[in-house]
Amino acid sequence: MSGSGTKETPDEAAPAAGAPGTRRGGALWRDAEFMKFWTGEAISQVGAQVTLLALPLTAVLALEASSSQVGLVNAASYAPFLLVTLLVGVWVDRVRRRPLMIMANAVRALLVTAVPLLAVLDLLRIEFVYVAALFIGALTVVFDVAYQSYLPTLIGKEHLVEGNSKLQGTSSLAQIGGPGLAGLLIGWVTAPFALLINGVSYLVSVITLVTIRRPEPQPAPPERQTGLWKSVGDGVRIIWDSAHLRACALQSGLYNLCWMSLQTVFVLYAARRLELSPGMIGLLLGTGAVGSLAGSLVARQLKQVLGLGAAILTALLLCCLAPVIIPLAPANGSPGSLALFVLAFAMIGAGGTIANIHVISLRQSITPDELLGRMNAGYRFVSWGTLPLGALIGGWLGDVIGLRETLFVTAGAFLSAVLVVLASPVWRLKDFPPQIGARPATAEARAEM
């Protein structure tokens, strides 16, 4: 979520009024402005989990949608991550971020509450669900890019690991409890009306954002006017020119490709080969969120003990080695095999979250404020753009070589993310490196990265 009014970057500027200052561990618990932001974000995360289940189920239960129509609903939700992310990054760098987040959540609230209203009036059609999914996805892109760019100006870069740990922790809690809450609400009030909960949660987030009193800097005017595509290119270039950002983006894209392949095939493997119930499959996948919560609680301590680069590498080894446990487990659905699945998904969740916390903090720390939006957008484009590809590859391999065999292949492919980091300077970092210059790096500067 957002930041103040001069050209100074947060670590060069004097602390804003009420800022947490330089106190160590746990300073953000005493920072009222961050607590407002965190509270609103936590509530809206729970609401978003409800929409994740309720929107497609609205199409299925209220509109009797076909499987292809449900597929279009899901595709519409993710399409904006490929279609508009880079353009949103340019926008985020040219305006204050907090007003963008307020606008995004206010419009998302309107869209999700329009679904039950149209259902009551008997005007709900599948076409509106497509449009709602598309625009909710686009506004999610706006909010997420603005939020990751705003956080450093809200709390200062010295508190990024603590802030990201807290935000990742509540995200994990939402993933643990959100689907269960969604199921109860859908059974109680039907899928369209369950969306009202998310509408309320977005409004709560709007209120908390509006009440934040810490000033946000006005983005510094560019030294020269640049066109839209040149601005997009600047965001991609800063990732490519930095060995740290380039390695993090590549490992994230490879990891997400493998994860989506694993998730796609595991659901089929568990249902067809192991004959597990949908509830049990959901429970097994949900243990990843439990691991994520545990990872968020120890991430800061791991960095203090091992150093930044070693903490990232250790976390990646944890979550990239764990997938091999899944195809090695007995293919009989016994309590022993289920325990191994729980262990694997918990390790994946814990390692992935620890790595995420430190990589996000690294990106936010070394990127100049005037390029944060474009960097985050370019990074999101690379890391999330592989998700549909991973699903397609996993499904295709499952048909060609078999489900369990595909799980083995995918487990081996996870190690590519570790190799990318090992081939970069990231794993040798003791702490955050100096901030990258706002101008494109020279040959000498690139050699030092």
Coordinates of C-alpha atoms in Angstrom, one line a residue, residues 55-449:
L55 CA -17.1 -16.2 -8.6
P56 CA -16.6 -19.4 -10.6
L57 CA -19.2 -21.2 -8.4
T58 CA -21.7 -18.4 -9.2
A59 CA -21.2 -19.3 -12.8
V60 CA -21.7 -23.0 -12.1
L61 CA -24.6 -22.9 -9.6
A62 CA -26.5 -19.7 -10.5
L63 CA -26.0 -19.7 -14.3
E64 CA -25.4 -23.5 -14.9
A65 CA -22.2 -22.6 -16.8
S66 CA -20.4 -25.3 -18.8
S67 CA -16.8 -26.3 -18.0
S68 CA -15.5 -24.2 -20.9
Q69 CA -17.4 -21.2 -19.6
V70 CA -15.9 -21.7 -16.1
G71 CA -12.5 -21.9 -17.8
L72 CA -13.2 -18.5 -19.5
V73 CA -14.0 -17.0 -16.1
N74 CA -10.7 -18.2 -14.7
A75 CA -8.8 -17.1 -17.8
A76 CA -10.4 -13.6 -17.6
S77 CA -9.2 -13.4 -14.0
Y78 CA -5.5 -14.0 -14.9
A79 CA -5.4 -12.4 -18.4
P80 CA -4.6 -8.9 -17.0
F81 CA -1.4 -10.1 -15.5
L82 CA -0.1 -10.6 -19.0
L83 CA -2.0 -7.9 -20.8
V84 CA -1.7 -4.8 -18.7
T85 CA 1.0 -5.4 -16.0
L86 CA 3.8 -3.5 -17.8
L87 CA 1.6 -0.5 -18.6
V88 CA 0.4 -0.4 -15.0
G89 CA 4.0 -0.2 -13.8
V90 CA 4.5 3.0 -15.8
W91 CA 1.3 4.5 -14.4
V92 CA 2.3 3.6 -10.8
D93 CA 5.7 5.4 -11.2
R94 CA 4.0 8.7 -12.4
V95 CA 1.5 9.2 -9.6
R96 CA 1.1 8.7 -5.8
R97 CA 0.5 5.0 -5.1
R98 CA -2.0 5.2 -2.1
P99 CA -4.8 7.0 -4.1
L100 CA -4.4 4.2 -6.8
M101 CA -4.9 1.5 -4.2
I102 CA -7.9 3.3 -2.8
M103 CA -9.5 3.6 -6.2
A104 CA -8.7 -0.1 -7.1
N105 CA -10.3 -1.4 -3.9
A106 CA -13.3 0.9 -4.2
V107 CA -14.1 -0.3 -7.8
R108 CA -13.4 -3.9 -6.8
A109 CA -16.0 -3.5 -4.1
L110 CA -18.5 -2.2 -6.6
L111 CA -17.9 -5.0 -9.0
V112 CA -18.2 -7.9 -6.6
T113 CA -21.3 -6.4 -4.9
A114 CA -23.0 -5.9 -8.3
V115 CA -23.1 -9.7 -8.8
P116 CA -25.6 -10.4 -6.0
L117 CA -27.6 -7.3 -6.9
L118 CA -28.0 -8.5 -10.5
A119 CA -28.9 -12.0 -9.2
V120 CA -31.7 -10.5 -7.0
L121 CA -33.0 -8.6 -10.1
D122 CA -32.7 -11.8 -12.2
L123 CA -30.4 -9.8 -14.6
L124 CA -27.2 -11.8 -13.9
R125 CA -25.7 -13.2 -17.1
I126 CA -22.5 -15.1 -17.7
E127 CA -21.2 -12.2 -19.9
F128 CA -21.2 -10.0 -16.8
V129 CA -19.2 -12.6 -14.8
Y130 CA -16.6 -12.6 -17.6
V131 CA -16.4 -8.8 -17.5
A132 CA -16.3 -8.7 -13.7
A133 CA -13.5 -11.3 -13.6
L134 CA -11.5 -9.4 -16.2
F135 CA -11.8 -6.0 -14.4
I136 CA -11.3 -7.4 -11.0
G137 CA -8.1 -9.0 -12.3
A138 CA -7.0 -5.7 -13.9
L139 CA -7.6 -3.8 -10.6
T140 CA -5.8 -6.5 -8.7
V141 CA -2.8 -5.8 -10.9
V142 CA -3.1 -2.1 -10.2
F143 CA -3.4 -2.7 -6.4
D144 CA -0.5 -5.2 -6.2
V145 CA 2.0 -3.2 -8.2
A146 CA 1.1 0.0 -6.3
Y147 CA 1.2 -1.8 -3.0
Q148 CA 4.7 -3.3 -3.4
S149 CA 5.9 0.1 -4.6
Y150 CA 4.3 2.0 -1.7
L151 CA 5.4 -0.1 1.2
P152 CA 9.0 1.2 1.3
T153 CA 7.8 4.8 1.5
L154 CA 5.3 3.9 4.3
I155 CA 7.8 2.1 6.7
G156 CA 11.3 2.9 5.4
K157 CA 13.5 0.3 3.7
E158 CA 15.2 -0.7 7.0
H159 CA 11.9 -2.3 8.0
L160 CA 11.0 -4.1 4.8
V161 CA 11.8 -7.6 6.0
E162 CA 9.6 -7.2 9.1
G163 CA 6.8 -5.6 7.1
N164 CA 6.9 -8.2 4.3
S165 CA 7.0 -11.0 6.9
K166 CA 3.8 -9.6 8.6
L167 CA 2.0 -9.2 5.3
Q168 CA 3.0 -12.7 4.1
G169 CA 1.9 -14.1 7.4
T170 CA -1.6 -12.7 7.2
S171 CA -1.8 -13.8 3.5
S172 CA -1.0 -17.3 4.6
L173 CA -3.6 -17.2 7.3
A174 CA -6.2 -16.0 4.7
Q175 CA -5.2 -19.0 2.5
I176 CA -5.7 -21.3 5.4
G177 CA -9.0 -20.1 6.6
G178 CA -10.4 -18.3 3.6
P179 CA -11.4 -21.3 1.5
G180 CA -13.2 -22.9 4.4
L181 CA -15.0 -19.7 5.2
A182 CA -15.9 -19.4 1.5
G183 CA -17.4 -22.9 1.5
L184 CA -19.5 -22.2 4.6
L185 CA -20.8 -18.9 3.2
I186 CA -21.6 -20.4 -0.1
G187 CA -23.5 -23.2 1.6
W188 CA -25.3 -20.7 3.8
V189 CA -26.2 -17.7 1.6
T190 CA -25.3 -19.1 -2.0
A191 CA -22.3 -18.1 -4.1
P192 CA -23.5 -14.7 -5.4
F193 CA -24.3 -13.4 -1.9
A194 CA -21.0 -14.7 -0.5
L195 CA -19.4 -12.1 -2.7
L196 CA -20.9 -9.4 -0.5
I197 CA -18.3 -10.4 2.1
N198 CA -15.5 -9.5 -0.2
G199 CA -17.2 -6.3 -1.1
V200 CA -17.3 -5.3 2.6
S201 CA -13.6 -6.4 3.0
Y202 CA -12.5 -4.1 0.1
L203 CA -14.4 -1.2 1.7
V204 CA -12.7 -1.8 5.0
S205 CA -9.3 -1.7 3.2
V206 CA -10.4 1.6 1.6
I207 CA -11.2 3.1 5.0
T208 CA -7.9 2.0 6.5
L209 CA -6.0 3.5 3.5
V210 CA -7.9 6.7 3.7
T211 CA -7.1 7.1 7.4
I212 CA -3.3 6.7 7.0
R213 CA -1.7 10.1 7.9
R214 CA 1.9 9.5 6.9
P215 CA 2.5 11.7 3.9
E216 CA 3.5 10.1 0.6
P217 CA 6.1 11.8 -1.6
Q218 CA 5.0 13.2 -4.9
P219 CA 6.9 11.2 -7.6
A220 CA 9.9 13.1 -8.8
P221 CA 9.3 14.6 -12.3
P222 CA 11.4 12.8 -14.9
E223 CA 14.5 14.6 -16.1
R224 CA 13.2 14.3 -19.6
Q225 CA 9.8 13.3 -21.1
T226 CA 9.8 9.7 -22.3
G227 CA 7.2 7.9 -24.3
L228 CA 5.0 5.1 -23.0
W229 CA 7.0 2.2 -24.5
K230 CA 10.3 3.8 -23.6
S231 CA 9.0 3.9 -20.0
V232 CA 8.0 0.3 -20.1
G233 CA 11.4 -0.6 -21.5
D234 CA 13.1 1.2 -18.6
G235 CA 11.3 -1.1 -16.1
V236 CA 12.4 -4.2 -18.0
R237 CA 15.9 -2.8 -18.4
I238 CA 16.5 -2.2 -14.7
I239 CA 15.7 -5.9 -14.1
W240 CA 18.0 -7.1 -16.9
D241 CA 20.9 -4.8 -16.1
S242 CA 21.0 -5.8 -12.4
A243 CA 22.4 -9.3 -11.8
H244 CA 20.4 -9.5 -8.6
L245 CA 17.1 -8.6 -10.0
R246 CA 17.6 -10.6 -13.2
A247 CA 18.4 -13.8 -11.2
C248 CA 15.4 -13.3 -8.9
A249 CA 13.0 -12.7 -11.8
L250 CA 14.3 -15.8 -13.7
Q251 CA 14.1 -18.1 -10.7
S252 CA 10.6 -16.8 -9.8
G253 CA 9.4 -17.5 -13.4
L254 CA 10.9 -21.0 -13.4
Y255 CA 9.6 -21.8 -10.0
N256 CA 6.0 -20.6 -10.8
L257 CA 6.1 -22.6 -14.1
C258 CA 7.0 -25.8 -12.1
W259 CA 4.6 -25.1 -9.3
M260 CA 1.6 -24.7 -11.7
S261 CA 2.6 -27.9 -13.5
L262 CA 2.8 -29.7 -10.2
Q263 CA -0.5 -28.3 -8.9
T264 CA -2.3 -29.2 -12.2
V265 CA -1.0 -32.8 -12.3
F266 CA -1.3 -33.4 -8.6
V267 CA -5.0 -32.7 -8.6
L268 CA -5.5 -35.3 -11.4
Y269 CA -3.1 -37.7 -9.7
A270 CA -4.8 -37.5 -6.3
A271 CA -8.3 -37.8 -7.8
R272 CA -7.8 -40.5 -10.4
R273 CA -4.8 -42.6 -9.2
L274 CA -5.3 -42.2 -5.4
E275 CA -9.1 -41.8 -5.5
L276 CA -8.9 -39.0 -2.8
S277 CA -12.0 -36.9 -2.2
P278 CA -12.1 -33.2 -3.3
G279 CA -12.1 -32.2 0.4
M280 CA -9.0 -34.2 1.1
I281 CA -7.2 -32.8 -2.0
G282 CA -8.1 -29.3 -0.8
L283 CA -6.9 -30.1 2.7
L284 CA -3.5 -31.4 1.4
L285 CA -2.9 -28.3 -0.8
G286 CA -3.9 -26.1 2.2
T287 CA -1.1 -27.5 4.3
G288 CA 1.2 -25.4 2.1
A289 CA -0.4 -22.3 3.6
V290 CA 0.3 -23.6 7.1
G291 CA 3.9 -24.0 6.0
S292 CA 3.8 -20.5 4.6
L293 CA 2.7 -19.1 8.0
A294 CA 5.5 -20.9 9.7
G295 CA 8.0 -19.5 7.2
S296 CA 6.8 -15.9 7.6
L297 CA 7.4 -16.2 11.4
V298 CA 11.1 -17.3 11.0
A299 CA 12.2 -15.4 7.9
R300 CA 13.7 -12.4 9.7
Q301 CA 15.6 -14.6 12.2
L302 CA 16.9 -16.7 9.3
K303 CA 18.4 -13.7 7.6
Q304 CA 20.0 -12.5 10.9
V305 CA 21.6 -15.9 11.4
L306 CA 22.7 -16.8 7.9
G307 CA 22.7 -13.5 6.0
L308 CA 20.4 -12.4 3.2
G309 CA 21.8 -14.5 0.3
A310 CA 22.2 -17.7 2.3
A311 CA 18.7 -17.3 3.7
I312 CA 17.3 -17.1 0.2
L313 CA 19.3 -20.1 -1.0
T314 CA 18.3 -22.2 2.0
A315 CA 14.6 -21.4 1.5
L316 CA 14.8 -22.2 -2.2
L317 CA 16.5 -25.6 -1.5
L318 CA 13.7 -26.4 1.0
C319 CA 10.9 -25.6 -1.4
C320 CA 12.6 -27.0 -4.6
L321 CA 13.7 -30.3 -3.1
A322 CA 10.4 -31.0 -1.4
P323 CA 8.4 -31.8 -4.6
V324 CA 10.3 -35.0 -5.1
I325 CA 8.6 -36.4 -2.0
I326 CA 5.2 -36.4 -3.7
P327 CA 5.9 -39.0 -6.5
L328 CA 8.1 -41.0 -4.1
A329 CA 5.2 -41.4 -1.7
P330 CA 3.3 -44.7 -2.0
A331 CA 0.6 -44.4 -4.6
N332 CA -2.1 -46.0 -2.4
G333 CA -3.7 -43.1 -0.5
S334 CA -2.6 -44.7 2.8
P335 CA -2.1 -42.6 6.0
G336 CA 1.7 -42.9 5.4
S337 CA 1.5 -41.4 1.9
L338 CA -0.9 -38.7 3.0
A339 CA 1.6 -37.8 5.8
L340 CA 4.3 -37.5 3.1
F341 CA 2.1 -35.2 1.0
V342 CA 1.5 -33.0 4.0
L343 CA 5.2 -32.8 4.7
A344 CA 6.0 -31.9 1.1
F345 CA 3.4 -29.2 0.7
A346 CA 4.3 -27.7 4.1
M347 CA 8.0 -27.6 3.1
I348 CA 7.1 -26.0 -0.2
G349 CA 4.9 -23.4 1.5
A350 CA 7.6 -22.6 4.2
G351 CA 10.5 -22.3 1.8
G352 CA 8.6 -20.4 -0.8
T353 CA 7.4 -17.8 1.7
I354 CA 10.8 -17.3 3.3
A355 CA 12.4 -16.8 -0.2
N356 CA 9.5 -14.5 -1.2
I357 CA 9.9 -12.3 1.8
H358 CA 13.6 -11.7 1.3
V359 CA 13.4 -11.4 -2.5
I360 CA 10.6 -8.9 -2.3
S361 CA 12.5 -6.9 0.3
L362 CA 15.7 -7.1 -1.9
R363 CA 13.8 -5.8 -4.9
Q364 CA 12.2 -2.9 -2.9
S365 CA 15.5 -2.0 -1.2
I366 CA 17.8 -1.7 -4.3
T367 CA 15.3 -0.2 -6.7
P368 CA 15.0 3.7 -6.9
D369 CA 11.6 4.9 -5.8
E370 CA 11.0 6.4 -9.3
L371 CA 11.4 3.0 -10.9
L372 CA 9.6 0.8 -8.3
G373 CA 6.3 0.6 -10.1
R374 CA 7.9 -0.4 -13.4
M375 CA 10.3 -2.8 -11.8
N376 CA 7.5 -4.5 -9.9
A377 CA 5.4 -4.7 -13.0
G378 CA 8.2 -6.2 -15.1
Y379 CA 9.0 -8.6 -12.4
R380 CA 5.3 -9.7 -12.0
F381 CA 5.1 -10.1 -15.8
V382 CA 8.0 -12.5 -15.8
S383 CA 7.1 -14.4 -12.7
W384 CA 3.4 -14.7 -13.2
G385 CA 3.5 -15.0 -17.0
T386 CA 4.7 -18.6 -16.7
L387 CA 1.7 -19.8 -14.7
P388 CA -0.6 -20.6 -17.7
L389 CA 2.4 -22.1 -19.5
G390 CA 3.1 -24.4 -16.6
A391 CA -0.5 -25.6 -16.5
L392 CA -0.3 -26.4 -20.2
I393 CA 3.0 -28.2 -20.0
G394 CA 1.9 -30.2 -17.0
G395 CA -1.3 -31.3 -18.6
W396 CA 0.4 -32.2 -21.8
L397 CA 3.1 -34.3 -20.1
G398 CA 0.5 -36.0 -18.0
D399 CA -1.2 -37.3 -21.1
V400 CA 2.0 -38.2 -22.9
I401 CA 4.1 -39.9 -20.2
G402 CA 1.7 -40.4 -17.3
L403 CA 0.8 -38.5 -14.1
R404 CA 3.3 -39.9 -11.6
E405 CA 6.1 -39.7 -14.2
T406 CA 5.2 -36.0 -14.8
L407 CA 5.4 -35.3 -11.1
F408 CA 9.0 -36.7 -11.2
V409 CA 9.9 -34.6 -14.2
T410 CA 8.5 -31.5 -12.6
A411 CA 10.3 -32.2 -9.3
G412 CA 13.6 -32.3 -11.2
A413 CA 12.7 -29.1 -13.0
F414 CA 12.3 -27.2 -9.7
L415 CA 16.0 -27.4 -9.3
S416 CA 16.5 -25.0 -12.2
A417 CA 15.4 -22.2 -9.9
V418 CA 18.1 -23.0 -7.4
L419 CA 20.7 -23.2 -10.2
V420 CA 19.8 -19.7 -11.4
V421 CA 20.5 -18.3 -7.9
L422 CA 23.7 -20.3 -7.5
A423 CA 25.0 -18.8 -10.8
S424 CA 24.3 -15.3 -9.6
P425 CA 25.7 -13.0 -6.9
V426 CA 22.5 -13.2 -4.9
W427 CA 23.4 -16.2 -2.7
R428 CA 26.6 -14.4 -1.6
L429 CA 24.8 -11.3 -0.2
K430 CA 25.2 -10.7 3.5
D431 CA 22.7 -7.8 3.4
F432 CA 21.0 -5.6 1.0
P433 CA 23.4 -4.2 -1.6
P434 CA 23.5 -0.4 -2.5
Q435 CA 20.6 1.1 -4.4
I436 CA 20.8 0.9 -8.2
G437 CA 21.2 4.3 -9.9
A438 CA 18.1 5.7 -11.6
R439 CA 19.9 6.0 -14.9
P440 CA 20.7 2.8 -17.0
A441 CA 23.8 1.3 -15.6
T442 CA 27.1 1.8 -17.5
A443 CA 29.3 -1.2 -18.5
E444 CA 31.5 -0.5 -15.4
A445 CA 28.5 -0.4 -13.1
R446 CA 27.0 -3.6 -14.5
A447 CA 30.3 -5.3 -13.9
E448 CA 30.1 -4.5 -10.2
M449 CA 26.5 -5.8 -9.8

